[in-house]
XYZ file of C-alpha atoms in Angstrom:
735
model
C 128.030 -0.268 37.394
C 124.078 0.784 37.903
C 125.245 3.434 40.974
C 123.209 5.932 42.794
C 119.198 5.480 42.746
C 118.234 7.013 39.431
C 120.173 4.463 37.838
C 118.700 1.894 39.886
C 115.318 2.285 39.062
C 113.617 -0.465 37.993
C 112.602 -0.199 34.253
C 108.237 -1.375 34.967
C 108.630 1.793 36.194
C 109.692 4.352 33.784
C 108.828 2.226 30.427
C 105.541 0.328 31.573
C 105.726 -3.401 32.474
C 105.020 -5.013 29.077
C 108.282 -3.315 27.790
C 110.338 -4.416 31.247
C 109.275 -7.688 31.568
C 110.459 -7.993 27.932
C 114.086 -6.043 28.370
C 114.085 -8.662 31.506
C 113.689 -11.742 29.946
C 115.315 -11.271 26.583
C 118.325 -9.143 27.162
C 118.681 -9.269 31.527
C 118.128 -5.556 31.704
C 116.463 -4.831 34.659
C 117.273 -1.455 35.922
C 117.704 2.235 34.046
C 121.443 1.448 34.276
C 121.406 -1.261 33.045
C 119.484 0.181 30.214
C 122.488 2.720 29.724
C 125.022 0.304 30.137
C 123.115 -2.011 26.915
C 125.878 -0.291 23.735
C 124.643 -0.142 20.195
C 126.909 -2.909 18.329
C 127.410 -0.690 15.643
C 126.120 2.519 13.729
C 124.433 3.512 10.536
C 125.364 6.777 8.657
C 122.803 8.605 7.060
C 124.671 8.531 3.544
C 125.924 4.896 3.699
C 123.416 1.931 3.359
C 124.237 -1.742 4.537
C 125.612 -4.633 2.704
C 122.046 -6.781 2.127
C 124.543 -9.538 0.334
C 125.912 -9.884 3.726
C 123.213 -10.664 5.993
C 124.042 -14.023 7.939
C 121.282 -17.036 7.267
C 119.055 -17.395 10.063
C 119.915 -14.538 12.413
C 117.702 -11.451 13.473
C 119.178 -8.642 11.516
C 118.306 -5.206 11.730
C 119.112 -3.232 7.809
C 118.791 0.169 6.915
C 117.643 0.261 3.111
C 115.626 1.890 0.347
C 112.082 0.516 -0.666
C 112.891 0.110 -4.772
C 109.876 -1.194 -5.746
C 106.445 -2.445 -4.399
C 103.955 -5.066 -5.379
C 100.761 -6.595 -4.719
C 99.500 -10.289 -6.019
C 96.843 -12.002 -5.287
C 96.665 -15.889 -5.057
C 94.500 -18.594 -4.132
C 94.506 -19.951 -0.862
C 92.476 -22.142 1.439
C 91.385 -19.858 3.545
C 90.807 -17.592 -0.274
C 89.904 -20.365 -2.711
C 88.410 -17.607 -5.008
C 91.960 -15.631 -5.589
C 91.240 -13.493 -2.954
C 94.689 -14.166 -0.707
C 96.673 -10.785 -0.714
C 100.707 -10.908 -0.281
C 102.724 -7.641 -0.901
C 106.337 -8.180 -1.906
C 108.716 -5.130 -0.889
C 111.802 -5.202 -2.814
C 114.940 -3.055 -0.788
C 118.144 -2.159 -1.985
C 121.533 -0.710 -0.451
C 123.076 0.074 -3.485
C 125.168 -2.857 -3.481
C 122.612 -5.794 -3.249
C 118.656 -6.130 -2.949
C 116.482 -8.174 -0.457
C 112.892 -9.267 -0.936
C 110.665 -8.550 1.561
C 107.025 -10.442 1.832
C 104.224 -9.752 3.810
C 100.851 -11.841 3.728
C 96.856 -11.575 4.762
C 95.241 -8.519 7.079
C 99.797 -7.805 7.200
C 99.782 -5.940 4.211
C 97.452 -2.868 4.093
C 99.958 -0.925 6.735
C 103.163 -1.513 4.436
C 101.169 -1.119 1.234
C 100.721 2.569 1.595
C 103.834 3.314 3.925
C 106.758 1.527 1.641
C 106.613 3.232 -1.141
C 109.156 3.204 -3.792
C 111.976 6.270 -2.734
C 110.874 5.549 1.266
C 114.118 4.955 3.406
C 113.497 2.731 6.621
C 114.502 0.100 9.329
C 113.721 -3.425 8.671
C 114.362 -6.085 11.407
C 113.722 -9.374 10.517
C 114.937 -12.833 10.201
C 116.284 -14.408 6.896
C 115.574 -16.678 5.101
C 115.721 -17.954 1.911
C 112.745 -18.302 -0.394
C 113.177 -19.309 -4.450
C 117.394 -19.202 -3.951
C 116.765 -14.989 -2.667
C 116.920 -13.619 0.783
C 113.705 -12.552 2.217
C 112.676 -11.499 5.694
C 109.042 -12.343 6.023
C 107.063 -10.322 7.752
C 109.683 -7.433 8.965
C 108.963 -4.893 11.744
C 109.995 -1.206 9.972
C 110.737 2.601 11.174
C 110.515 4.948 8.815
C 113.464 7.270 8.396
C 111.519 10.333 7.806
C 111.763 13.109 10.236
C 109.027 14.884 9.763
C 107.658 14.570 12.986
C 108.932 16.146 16.222
C 110.110 12.911 17.997
C 111.654 11.430 15.040
C 113.792 14.875 14.374
C 114.790 14.225 17.941
C 115.467 10.530 17.471
C 117.564 10.294 14.490
C 118.829 14.486 14.903
C 122.579 12.889 14.871
C 123.790 11.323 11.661
C 124.566 7.922 12.943
C 121.828 5.805 13.692
C 122.728 3.363 16.844
C 121.847 -0.416 16.461
C 121.473 -2.178 19.546
C 122.047 -5.751 19.887
C 117.944 -7.050 19.832
C 115.473 -9.688 20.196
C 112.681 -10.852 17.823
C 110.430 -9.769 20.595
C 112.108 -5.950 20.579
C 113.538 -4.700 17.793
C 116.960 -2.536 18.005
C 114.819 1.225 17.209
C 112.254 0.134 20.173
C 115.701 -0.648 22.479
C 116.938 2.716 21.276
C 113.349 4.832 21.889
C 113.427 2.878 25.496
C 116.984 4.524 26.039
C 116.402 7.968 24.779
C 113.794 7.995 27.187
C 116.358 7.121 30.359
C 119.287 9.116 28.640
C 118.648 12.538 30.878
C 119.619 10.032 34.137
C 123.305 9.448 32.672
C 123.937 13.065 34.058
C 123.623 11.353 37.596
C 126.089 8.691 36.919
C 128.636 8.493 39.659
C 132.197 8.281 38.278
C 134.522 5.147 39.422
C 137.636 6.159 38.056
C 140.189 8.242 39.985
C 139.931 12.032 38.855
C 143.451 12.171 38.681
C 143.762 8.833 36.129
C 140.875 10.269 34.339
C 142.619 13.377 33.632
C 145.503 11.921 33.815
C 144.371 9.589 30.574
C 142.394 11.981 28.571
C 139.878 9.786 29.212
C 136.134 11.548 29.075
C 133.466 11.306 32.162
C 131.031 8.397 32.822
C 127.610 10.966 31.837
C 129.787 12.093 28.858
C 130.648 8.716 27.542
C 127.289 7.219 28.154
C 125.292 10.253 26.167
C 128.210 9.922 23.688
C 127.747 6.217 22.877
C 124.114 6.215 22.885
C 123.247 9.472 21.190
C 127.264 10.535 19.037
C 127.577 13.364 16.469
C 130.442 12.431 14.699
C 132.455 9.347 15.214
C 134.949 11.315 17.457
C 132.753 10.632 20.082
C 131.886 6.903 19.367
C 135.133 6.177 20.113
C 135.715 9.171 22.699
C 133.263 7.149 24.549
C 134.073 3.606 24.013
C 137.448 4.284 24.654
C 136.367 5.626 28.292
C 134.221 2.233 28.879
C 136.509 0.415 27.864
C 138.490 1.917 30.339
C 135.585 1.497 33.292
C 135.625 -2.297 32.542
C 139.115 -3.092 32.971
C 139.677 -1.153 35.940
C 137.118 -2.009 38.073
C 138.044 -5.205 37.035
C 141.479 -5.147 37.837
C 140.393 -3.884 40.813
C 138.241 -6.367 41.854
C 141.416 -9.097 41.393
C 143.854 -6.519 43.155
C 141.670 -6.832 46.208
C 141.501 -9.989 46.095
C 145.645 -10.546 45.268
C 146.249 -7.500 48.652
C 144.208 -9.805 50.474
C 145.679 -12.650 49.706
C 148.814 -11.478 51.258
C 147.677 -10.727 54.296
C 146.037 -14.693 54.987
C 148.492 -16.589 57.204
C 149.798 -20.154 55.704
C 152.547 -22.267 56.910
C 155.838 -22.380 55.019
C 157.187 -25.429 53.061
C 160.605 -26.223 52.396
C 161.897 -29.242 51.157
C 164.446 -31.014 53.144
C 168.252 -30.902 52.620
C 168.334 -34.591 51.503
C 164.634 -35.804 51.887
C 161.976 -37.233 49.323
C 162.462 -34.812 47.157
C 166.261 -34.970 46.266
C 165.602 -38.858 46.491
C 162.836 -38.197 44.008
C 164.966 -36.194 41.489
C 168.193 -38.465 42.319
C 166.453 -41.310 40.460
C 164.897 -39.197 37.209
C 166.463 -40.924 34.375
C 166.590 -37.696 32.387
C 167.282 -34.570 33.253
C 164.887 -31.255 33.920
C 164.604 -28.609 31.562
C 165.351 -25.548 31.575
C 161.705 -24.393 32.245
C 160.983 -26.774 34.464
C 163.503 -25.700 36.358
C 162.692 -21.919 36.497
C 158.965 -22.237 37.084
C 160.182 -25.111 39.681
C 162.156 -22.339 42.213
C 159.173 -19.866 41.565
C 156.992 -22.162 43.212
C 159.086 -23.453 46.313
C 160.151 -19.290 46.882
C 156.607 -19.332 47.174
C 155.782 -22.642 49.144
C 158.319 -20.810 51.134
C 156.422 -17.446 52.202
C 154.373 -17.666 55.121
C 151.137 -16.413 53.012
C 149.278 -19.226 50.612
C 150.566 -19.193 47.068
C 148.207 -18.800 44.459
C 150.114 -19.879 41.175
C 148.574 -20.877 37.666
C 150.940 -23.006 36.109
C 150.260 -23.132 32.084
C 151.942 -25.224 29.536
C 151.978 -26.512 26.424
C 150.826 -30.199 25.836
C 153.078 -32.866 27.144
C 155.292 -29.731 28.851
C 155.935 -32.001 31.594
C 153.490 -29.858 33.845
C 152.910 -32.945 36.062
C 156.533 -33.624 36.779
C 156.888 -29.627 38.266
C 153.479 -30.081 39.793
C 154.812 -33.738 42.055
C 158.249 -32.155 43.077
C 155.827 -29.352 44.409
C 153.931 -31.884 46.241
C 157.002 -34.027 47.281
C 158.552 -31.197 48.251
C 155.760 -30.287 50.924
C 155.609 -33.925 51.626
C 159.114 -33.390 52.827
C 158.204 -30.145 54.880
C 155.707 -32.011 56.977
C 152.699 -31.201 54.672
C 150.153 -33.306 52.516
C 149.507 -32.443 49.325
C 146.382 -32.933 47.308
C 146.166 -33.332 43.543
C 141.899 -33.068 41.963
C 141.170 -34.273 38.703
C 138.637 -33.439 36.670
C 137.362 -37.281 35.854
C 138.253 -40.822 36.920
C 140.127 -41.740 33.911
C 142.335 -38.729 34.363
C 142.686 -40.121 38.292
C 143.748 -43.572 37.773
C 146.060 -42.362 34.653
C 147.801 -39.619 37.198
C 147.754 -42.385 40.090
C 149.694 -44.496 38.228
C 152.056 -42.038 36.498
C 152.810 -40.948 39.839
C 154.007 -44.288 41.487
C 155.644 -45.287 38.340
C 157.527 -42.017 38.766
C 158.476 -42.523 42.295
C 158.738 -46.741 42.365
C 159.723 -47.398 46.009
C 159.298 -43.761 47.111
C 155.845 -44.445 46.963
C 155.467 -47.364 49.349
C 155.667 -45.903 52.458
C 154.945 -48.128 55.521
C 155.034 -50.946 53.213
C 158.111 -53.754 52.843
C 160.170 -53.027 50.039
C 159.055 -49.477 50.709
C 162.364 -46.488 50.805
C 163.120 -45.260 54.211
C 162.095 -42.050 52.822
C 158.981 -43.103 51.345
C 154.947 -41.698 51.566
C 151.769 -43.615 50.642
C 150.583 -42.444 47.615
C 146.734 -43.023 47.252
C 143.787 -42.710 44.991
C 140.143 -41.845 46.108
C 136.720 -41.270 43.481
C 133.376 -42.176 43.515
C 133.772 -45.640 42.371
C 135.918 -47.480 44.914
C 134.933 -50.351 46.596
C 134.118 -49.615 50.440
C 137.102 -51.557 51.816
C 139.791 -49.241 49.616
C 138.186 -46.184 50.282
C 138.083 -46.834 54.413
C 141.885 -47.396 54.349
C 142.992 -44.243 51.887
C 140.234 -42.052 54.558
C 142.299 -43.799 57.061
C 145.388 -43.501 55.933
C 144.574 -39.367 55.106
C 143.371 -38.917 58.024
C 146.528 -40.446 60.121
C 149.231 -38.455 57.569
C 149.981 -42.260 56.329
C 149.548 -40.932 52.822
C 151.493 -38.009 51.762
C 149.653 -37.504 48.199
C 146.586 -37.937 47.760
C 144.830 -38.218 44.175
C 141.477 -37.655 43.010
C 138.589 -36.447 42.172
C 135.935 -34.326 43.282
C 135.361 -37.229 45.846
C 138.193 -35.541 47.622
C 135.349 -32.916 48.520
C 133.558 -34.857 50.636
C 132.818 -34.165 53.992
C 133.794 -36.915 55.439
C 137.272 -36.590 54.215
C 139.699 -35.173 57.051
C 143.624 -34.397 56.042
C 146.299 -34.795 59.053
C 147.705 -31.442 57.628
C 146.563 -30.498 53.992
C 149.779 -27.931 52.907
C 149.052 -28.070 49.049
C 146.241 -28.166 46.662
C 147.152 -29.416 42.680
C 144.122 -28.496 40.636
C 144.586 -30.288 37.103
C 142.328 -28.634 34.108
C 141.347 -25.686 36.351
C 138.214 -24.549 33.798
C 136.292 -28.103 34.751
C 136.208 -27.285 38.442
C 133.745 -24.640 39.836
C 134.958 -22.417 42.113
C 132.949 -23.844 45.705
C 134.956 -27.213 44.460
C 138.362 -25.886 44.873
C 136.469 -23.536 48.180
C 136.342 -26.557 49.574
C 139.085 -28.785 49.473
C 141.214 -25.622 50.388
C 138.448 -25.148 53.463
C 140.290 -28.640 54.450
C 143.801 -27.271 55.927
C 144.139 -26.327 59.291
C 145.799 -22.774 57.803
C 144.835 -21.779 53.863
C 146.800 -24.463 51.709
C 149.009 -23.461 49.257
C 147.253 -23.592 45.901
C 148.823 -24.951 42.755
C 146.483 -24.652 39.339
C 147.682 -26.223 36.263
C 146.006 -25.982 32.331
C 147.435 -27.496 29.409
C 145.086 -24.781 27.281
C 147.264 -21.876 26.832
C 145.987 -18.708 27.513
C 147.134 -15.284 26.081
C 148.772 -13.170 28.562
C 145.901 -10.823 28.142
C 143.310 -13.637 29.284
C 145.668 -14.714 31.807
C 145.685 -10.978 33.477
C 142.170 -10.302 32.697
C 140.370 -13.901 33.899
C 143.324 -14.919 36.695
C 144.495 -12.042 37.663
C 144.584 -12.868 40.936
C 146.634 -15.414 40.540
C 151.064 -15.611 39.901
C 151.388 -17.399 36.537
C 154.414 -19.602 34.771
C 154.312 -20.855 31.899
C 156.262 -23.931 30.559
C 156.624 -23.130 26.949
C 159.560 -26.370 26.598
C 159.094 -29.443 25.338
C 161.068 -32.151 26.889
C 163.581 -33.781 24.526
C 162.875 -36.832 23.483
C 158.966 -35.730 22.435
C 158.321 -36.182 18.707
C 157.227 -33.475 16.451
C 153.292 -34.039 15.481
C 152.129 -33.599 11.474
C 148.881 -32.491 11.020
C 146.094 -32.293 8.464
C 142.993 -31.597 7.261
C 141.310 -34.617 5.386
C 138.511 -32.601 3.357
C 136.299 -36.182 3.385
C 132.829 -34.535 1.408
C 135.228 -32.905 -1.261
C 138.277 -35.693 -1.660
C 136.708 -39.116 -0.220
C 140.177 -41.275 -1.162
C 141.697 -38.623 1.614
C 139.963 -40.252 3.997
C 140.160 -44.213 2.402
C 143.889 -43.218 3.081
C 143.738 -41.975 6.123
C 142.431 -45.180 7.444
C 145.784 -47.348 5.335
C 147.865 -44.902 7.467
C 146.268 -45.953 10.818
C 147.255 -49.714 9.387
C 150.493 -48.363 9.007
C 151.614 -46.920 11.918
C 149.778 -50.922 13.658
C 151.795 -52.552 11.132
C 155.220 -50.648 12.519
C 154.323 -51.912 15.484
C 152.464 -48.330 16.995
C 148.808 -47.895 18.309
C 146.425 -45.223 17.022
C 143.444 -42.977 18.330
C 140.210 -42.298 16.780
C 138.035 -39.308 18.313
C 134.601 -38.778 17.747
C 131.997 -35.426 19.034
C 129.467 -38.486 20.539
C 128.600 -41.537 22.166
C 126.235 -43.362 19.577
C 123.886 -44.569 22.365
C 120.356 -43.820 22.733
C 120.944 -40.945 25.747
C 122.771 -38.656 23.336
C 121.556 -39.206 19.721
C 120.036 -35.710 18.974
C 117.548 -37.031 16.664
C 115.928 -38.299 19.464
C 116.386 -35.480 22.136
C 114.704 -33.086 19.859
C 117.591 -30.912 20.775
C 117.762 -27.259 18.513
C 120.205 -28.103 16.031
C 123.096 -25.376 14.584
C 123.110 -24.206 11.111
C 125.723 -26.937 10.517
C 123.704 -29.451 11.965
C 121.157 -28.070 9.778
C 123.322 -27.970 6.570
C 124.569 -31.092 6.822
C 121.699 -33.170 7.700
C 122.883 -35.748 10.158
C 124.481 -35.593 13.610
C 127.518 -36.119 14.533
C 129.725 -39.116 14.588
C 129.452 -41.225 17.220
C 132.040 -43.495 18.899
C 129.764 -46.995 18.901
C 128.824 -46.465 15.128
C 132.311 -45.449 13.707
C 134.286 -48.712 15.626
C 131.727 -51.054 14.417
C 132.237 -49.110 11.286
C 136.154 -49.751 11.501
C 136.370 -53.550 12.625
C 134.215 -54.693 9.817
C 135.537 -52.522 7.154
C 138.821 -50.021 6.941
C 140.374 -51.784 10.088
C 139.448 -55.012 9.668
C 141.137 -57.488 11.254
C 143.080 -54.752 14.501
C 141.886 -54.748 17.439
C 139.241 -51.989 18.109
C 138.182 -51.074 21.661
C 135.642 -48.167 22.509
C 136.232 -45.820 25.402
C 133.011 -43.485 27.037
C 132.127 -40.987 29.861
C 129.230 -43.417 30.246
C 130.811 -46.526 30.722
C 131.388 -47.961 34.361
C 134.907 -46.591 35.812
C 136.457 -50.683 35.849
C 135.180 -50.886 32.382
C 137.313 -47.788 31.382
C 139.901 -48.824 33.588
C 140.426 -51.881 32.103
C 140.318 -50.477 28.079
C 143.072 -47.951 29.249
C 145.265 -50.676 30.908
C 144.632 -52.292 27.781
C 146.031 -49.907 25.578
C 148.532 -48.795 27.281
C 150.124 -51.927 27.201
C 149.792 -52.679 23.283
C 146.945 -54.972 23.561
C 144.866 -52.803 21.477
C 145.501 -51.768 18.269
C 143.129 -48.848 16.959
C 141.407 -47.193 20.481
C 137.722 -45.495 19.450
C 136.731 -42.913 22.087
C 135.307 -39.370 22.817
C 136.935 -36.459 24.683
C 137.362 -38.506 27.694
C 141.025 -39.264 26.476
C 141.628 -35.155 26.146
C 143.725 -34.484 29.273
C 146.197 -36.847 30.715
C 146.218 -39.831 28.853
C 150.010 -40.526 28.042
C 150.502 -43.636 25.957
C 154.146 -42.925 24.685
C 152.975 -45.523 21.934
C 149.918 -44.394 20.329
C 150.963 -42.205 17.259
C 148.435 -41.506 14.999
C 145.295 -40.155 15.983
C 142.166 -39.493 13.330
C 139.397 -36.693 14.546
C 136.069 -37.323 12.609
C 134.103 -34.213 12.576
C 137.039 -32.329 13.684
C 134.997 -29.266 12.513
C 132.641 -29.986 15.623
C 135.716 -29.328 18.203
C 137.211 -26.263 19.376
C 140.345 -24.741 18.738
C 142.232 -25.774 22.063
C 140.393 -28.698 22.541
C 141.795 -29.366 19.141
C 144.577 -28.801 20.048
C 144.627 -30.942 23.527
C 144.121 -33.956 22.103
C 146.459 -33.980 19.265
C 148.756 -33.686 22.258
C 147.773 -37.563 23.102
C 150.005 -38.434 20.291
C 154.267 -37.920 19.751
C 154.505 -38.164 23.301
C 157.515 -41.507 22.722
C 160.324 -41.305 19.605
C 158.284 -42.351 17.004
C 156.857 -38.888 15.448
C 153.289 -38.012 15.819
C 150.089 -37.377 13.080
C 146.595 -36.474 13.469
C 143.794 -36.216 10.438
C 141.688 -33.712 11.163
C 138.884 -35.140 9.142
C 135.762 -33.145 8.011
C 132.602 -32.408 5.721
C 132.946 -28.795 6.119
C 133.203 -27.190 2.726
C 136.820 -25.534 1.728
C 135.313 -21.671 2.273
C 133.939 -22.176 5.082
C 135.136 -20.760 8.182
C 135.536 -24.307 10.669
C 137.560 -25.278 7.594
C 139.984 -22.212 8.168
C 139.546 -23.286 11.795
C 141.125 -26.630 10.769
C 143.625 -25.421 8.658
C 144.977 -23.157 11.494
C 145.577 -26.103 13.979
C 147.236 -28.046 11.230
C 149.628 -25.036 10.698
C 150.810 -24.705 13.901
C 151.810 -26.728 16.982
C 152.104 -23.500 18.935
C 149.281 -23.784 21.536
C 149.544 -19.901 22.747
C 149.174 -18.826 18.855
C 146.274 -21.081 18.535
C 144.449 -19.674 21.632
C 144.207 -16.305 20.228
C 142.738 -17.353 17.277
C 140.424 -19.307 18.851
C 139.402 -16.040 20.902
C 139.265 -14.108 18.293
C 136.784 -15.962 16.912
C 134.691 -16.365 19.972
C 133.085 -13.787 22.242
C 135.398 -12.983 25.591
C 131.956 -13.941 27.063
C 132.765 -17.415 26.804
C 135.948 -17.081 27.282
C 135.133 -15.233 31.016
C 132.348 -17.280 31.180
C 134.535 -20.075 32.452
C 135.547 -18.297 34.953
C 134.003 -15.537 36.137
C 130.981 -17.093 38.367
C 128.894 -18.230 35.127
C 126.928 -14.555 35.598
C 126.413 -12.518 32.119
C 130.026 -11.682 31.628
C 130.849 -8.054 32.362
C 132.569 -7.226 29.468
C 130.953 -5.427 26.724
C 133.082 -3.057 25.132
C 136.469 -4.522 26.233
C 137.905 -7.474 23.752
C 140.395 -9.221 26.260
C 142.844 -9.464 23.300
C 142.570 -6.116 20.443
C 142.867 -4.093 24.169
C 145.925 -5.686 25.635
C 147.726 -2.059 26.524
C 144.493 -1.010 28.128
C 144.428 -4.151 30.339
C 147.898 -3.981 31.523
C 147.703 0.247 32.279
C 144.681 -0.516 34.234
C 146.531 -3.197 35.753
C 149.248 -0.747 37.048
C 146.641 1.609 37.817
C 144.166 -0.603 40.198
C 147.265 -2.190 42.209
C 148.225 1.684 42.715
C 145.586 2.430 43.848
C 144.140 -0.676 45.831
C 148.082 -0.581 47.702
C 147.995 2.553 48.684
C 143.722 2.249 49.996
C 142.767 -1.658 50.333
C 139.381 -0.519 51.310
C 138.566 2.448 48.416
C 137.858 4.776 51.452
C 138.823 7.826 49.734
C 137.004 6.291 46.263
C 133.453 5.577 46.876
C 132.219 5.877 43.609
C 134.814 3.167 42.526
C 133.777 0.822 45.427
C 130.270 1.246 44.058
C 131.016 0.314 40.779
C 132.809 -2.826 42.163
C 130.005 -3.468 44.141
C 127.590 -3.682 40.916
C 130.216 -5.536 39.420
C 131.526 -7.964 41.829
C 128.269 -8.438 42.624
C 127.253 -11.245 45.394
C 127.557 -14.262 43.091
C 130.551 -13.295 41.995
C 131.956 -11.567 45.542
C 131.838 -15.088 47.014
C 133.737 -16.521 43.654
C 136.939 -14.163 43.703
C 136.938 -14.763 47.255
C 137.254 -18.481 46.817
C 139.987 -17.602 44.074
């Protein structure tokens, strides 16, 4: 919300080129407005010291503490063989814990004079361990004396703001830079309509900026944060409301299914009845398809809730109405799998134009990048002539050569794997904008859906079809209890002995290309702690075939195999010829083998909560109960183990997605949907601020309905331009 020239002033003019360069490169801050919107992460109180005992390893921290003692030691070193090397050890305390600071060489003189016992200061540095004790080596520090005019002014408030900082720029330097530009906050134009601000009792934007950076009381901070949360929620909701409003103005061809056409013939041949949820969601979709502006609907549902069936019925309704439907899948394995299952479900109805095809049949074609030239030519011909009513494919569908006779509906599977540009390119292939149905199997809490997919109407399938079996999940602590892992392999053998099959999932492939030891990749703290790379498909498959699963047929499946080989492996597994499939997450979505009842996920702590839930949904798809074993070497008290415990404890995907969100930053969530630009959310927490988001959405809809071009709201218009910068504008355009 960098609104007026004063706030658009480049930082290099105000702070000087060196500081501005660091701020731009390390914090993405380029203007005065950017800096004013770089809010403190937390605040320290004068009388209350930081808990030194809780410092995270390997992170850059800022602490406020008091010097307990300081000692200068001499030592011999290669540079000073006569014992003239100097080391200053300073112990600081917060009344709960102690932390050692260490300075070497010429760097000891200044701190030796300044860091006397009883001195209070802010210290910033990277936490490391030496001799089993936490320490900061050569930390930067700022004395909290209050004896010069500048520090009196800077620390006048009882609350000391601590900013998200980097090794190159300490929190107090950012604080000083903000004090320099703070007078410009008076010129910030308020994006909230006056009536809204007064009605909700919110402070003005200049006041909020002043209070968040220079609070005198905790009430100041609360008032500022409440106001700034409203800015973020409201401006984002206005962007989405305008998007919905604009979509409602676009023309589309209404598509109504024929009374006794393809859809009713398909329904007649279904061997089961639809669940109430499937009926309700189908009705919502058919109502949208019958309107003369494009449907934009998000269909989310539990793993195995029958989303594909609902999407197929929508596609058949469009074919009935004379149009074509395209299903876009994220991987070739999934596209082939969808094609197989759609053709199986439709039977003779998928044999349009062929001998033995039913009267009302259509043709269902597959289009992927690895198809042979002849098959590809035929598929393209079937699309342009309209012979094929349904096409299923990967992003090969988006290529320029692909032409449709009359594209009426685009179904996107697993939305988060597709870039907006790709979706847009496919939608551009209709003479008029086609209807759009987006499916996701990662259940999204309602507030996230409102924030991220607010321009899509949402349908939820939360009922599992009859005949789906329960899945039992257990954590297998391989390091603490190795016999549990041995028992896991026995359970796999038992399932196979009972005529079933199993998956074993690993985090990586294990060929040269993805070996982290060779890649020289930066290791995460967990990697460092374990001192080993994640387990790999090729290694694990080899170990199992020679050891615990000797005598069973074990095959591997991963993303770098040739598509034909992948397809052959999947076919053998689906046919029951393979007992155990050792795979990467290529099986995460859409793979449907009802006879597979067991899944062992190796290094389960390396996967996210939603991903584990997705993977688990591959078992228990038939009449026999499913079993999912989460193998980990992480210690019992670790957050990773608690996360796995949460996954094992519930099968409710919506509950798990809440847990997942609470453990991650919102930026990650918005990152998948918000164009990859830096998350616009700095104080708004999508899960905690449910109420603000709902109220902001109502207010935004009212404002946009009354004044779609925001003519009466210049401040809001400016804020919108700043939030919806060009990249995100295109993102929202493409919806």
